[in-house]
């Protein structure tokens, strides 16, 4: 009877737990390996905070908390490994690496390692520090795509690790020195109705105080505007409206059905193929690239974006586990290829059949392809879950039968069993 109770207890514990265990992460040199973070691009002489968001999410979802563990951030350059102290120009503060300020020579790969005597897990991130923001606008800027007529709130991106003492973020457009009027409380730049002339590079500046020193942090947003401004209707005369009147002085955005401009072919998504099934096992990470071919002169204004179940990654249910980024443009013979990465830190059962859509659009047109997530050992997982569930049920039933038909000697035991069963 006591043994039976123990077995029942064990089975119940298993039943309550429910989920199959996560498969192990890949391993390298005795350390579990989390897939690389999306790389970051910054400018010299600004404060930079390096963090490992994907890595942290993996620790969180796998409940990896190592008491008395060491968390170490290092820079690996070939043979040398640099470690950091809690002071100096580059310092490790808790799980972040602070550059006060960053130098171009800080560019490189950084590794975080979390270990105790018996367990070790590691992640990595690539940092690029440019000498000036003009060096590589394409990489340094955050592209934002919008349509004529839309209302837009521009937020200065990637500032969450700074203590924003000064809530007022300054905004500049292109290289004009005058600041734009931003919302006082949120620091957002608001544009009520987008026009073609709003397109351009927006720089947001923030002054932060770290260890009693003042540093600058800036980000550049490249605003792309698609569509044409509505014609200015000053009169209501009956002259037939000329739909695509040459208001386009910008050749990049000239409409394709104007007779004297060359026809721009639509961007083509070369990968993934439409209807691709992405197989991934429960608990593992996943990454997928969207590769788009387009004309080079409109590559910068070509939108490429991942959607999760039709929603932006940031507003989808995957928001805590997925990041899109790493947009890069490379020349492929006469055309240009744009690549955008989507990384999911940990795949779980709820991701089964999730639709990942890559969308691209420019003046030539729009294209989208769909990929679906599928869990690799899906049927097996469910067989295991069903089997465990069934044995739980049988165990409970048989104990009940046993208790019912056995002459009762020990009241306490019955009470204990009844209590256990009721928690089930
Ligand atoms: C190290 O962490 C692992 C995983 O959490 C744990 O099982 C183990 O007991 C820890 N070892 C020491 C010496 O603390
Ligand atoms: C590695 O770092 C050292 C000193 O920090 C530097 O002198 C050396 O050039 C670096 N090597 C590479 C391959 O970048
Ligand atoms: C932000 O403020 C917290 C709390 O005072 C402090 O621990 C942390 O170091 C600060 N971070 C930065 C980047 O200044
Ligand atoms: C991919 O399939 C979807 C519907 O499943 C369709 O709307 C879309 O146009 C297709 N894209 C291409 C490039 O064929």
mmCIF file with all atom_site columns, C-alpha atoms and ligand atoms in Angstrom, residues 274 367-369, ligand 4:
data_model
loop_
_atom_site.group_PDB
_atom_site.id
_atom_site.type_symbol
_atom_site.label_atom_id
_atom_site.label_alt_id
_atom_site.label_comp_id
_atom_site.label_asym_id
_atom_site.label_entity_id
_atom_site.label_seq_id
_atom_site.pdbx_PDB_ins_code
_atom_site.Cartn_x
_atom_site.Cartn_y
_atom_site.Cartn_z
_atom_site.occupancy
_atom_site.B_iso_or_equiv
_atom_site.pdbx_formal_charge
_atom_site.auth_seq_id
_atom_site.auth_comp_id
_atom_site.auth_asym_id
_atom_site.auth_atom_id
_atom_site.pdbx_PDB_model_num
ATOM   1  C CA . UNK A 1 274 ? 6.567  30.135 -50.917 1.00 0.00 ? 274 UNK A CA 1
ATOM   2  C CA . UNK A 1 367 ? 5.697  40.460 -53.106 1.00 0.00 ? 367 UNK A CA 1
ATOM   3  C CA . UNK A 1 368 ? 5.197  38.179 -50.154 1.00 0.00 ? 368 UNK A CA 1
ATOM   4  C CA . UNK A 1 369 ? 6.002  34.591 -49.328 1.00 0.00 ? 369 UNK A CA 1
HETATM 5  C C1 . LIG B 2 .   ? 2.650  32.879 -51.901 1.00 0.00 ? 4   LIG B C1 1
HETATM 6  O O1 . LIG B 2 .   ? 1.411  32.322 -51.525 1.00 0.00 ? 4   LIG B O1 1
HETATM 7  C C2 . LIG B 2 .   ? 0.433  33.267 -51.092 1.00 0.00 ? 4   LIG B C2 1
HETATM 8  C C3 . LIG B 2 .   ? -0.803 32.506 -50.702 1.00 0.00 ? 4   LIG B C3 1
HETATM 9  O O2 . LIG B 2 .   ? -0.515 31.315 -50.078 1.00 0.00 ? 4   LIG B O2 1
HETATM 10 C C4 . LIG B 2 .   ? 0.162  34.270 -52.185 1.00 0.00 ? 4   LIG B C4 1
HETATM 11 O O3 . LIG B 2 .   ? -0.724 35.265 -51.713 1.00 0.00 ? 4   LIG B O3 1
HETATM 12 C C5 . LIG B 2 .   ? 1.456  34.932 -52.631 1.00 0.00 ? 4   LIG B C5 1
HETATM 13 O O4 . LIG B 2 .   ? 1.212  35.779 -53.719 1.00 0.00 ? 4   LIG B O4 1
HETATM 14 C C6 . LIG B 2 .   ? 2.457  33.861 -53.040 1.00 0.00 ? 4   LIG B C6 1
HETATM 15 N N1 . LIG B 2 .   ? 3.704  34.510 -53.374 1.00 0.00 ? 4   LIG B N1 1
HETATM 16 C C7 . LIG B 2 .   ? 4.401  34.179 -54.464 1.00 0.00 ? 4   LIG B C7 1
HETATM 17 C C8 . LIG B 2 .   ? 5.677  34.898 -54.653 1.00 0.00 ? 4   LIG B C8 1
HETATM 18 O O5 . LIG B 2 .   ? 4.041  33.354 -55.257 1.00 0.00 ? 4   LIG B O5 1
#
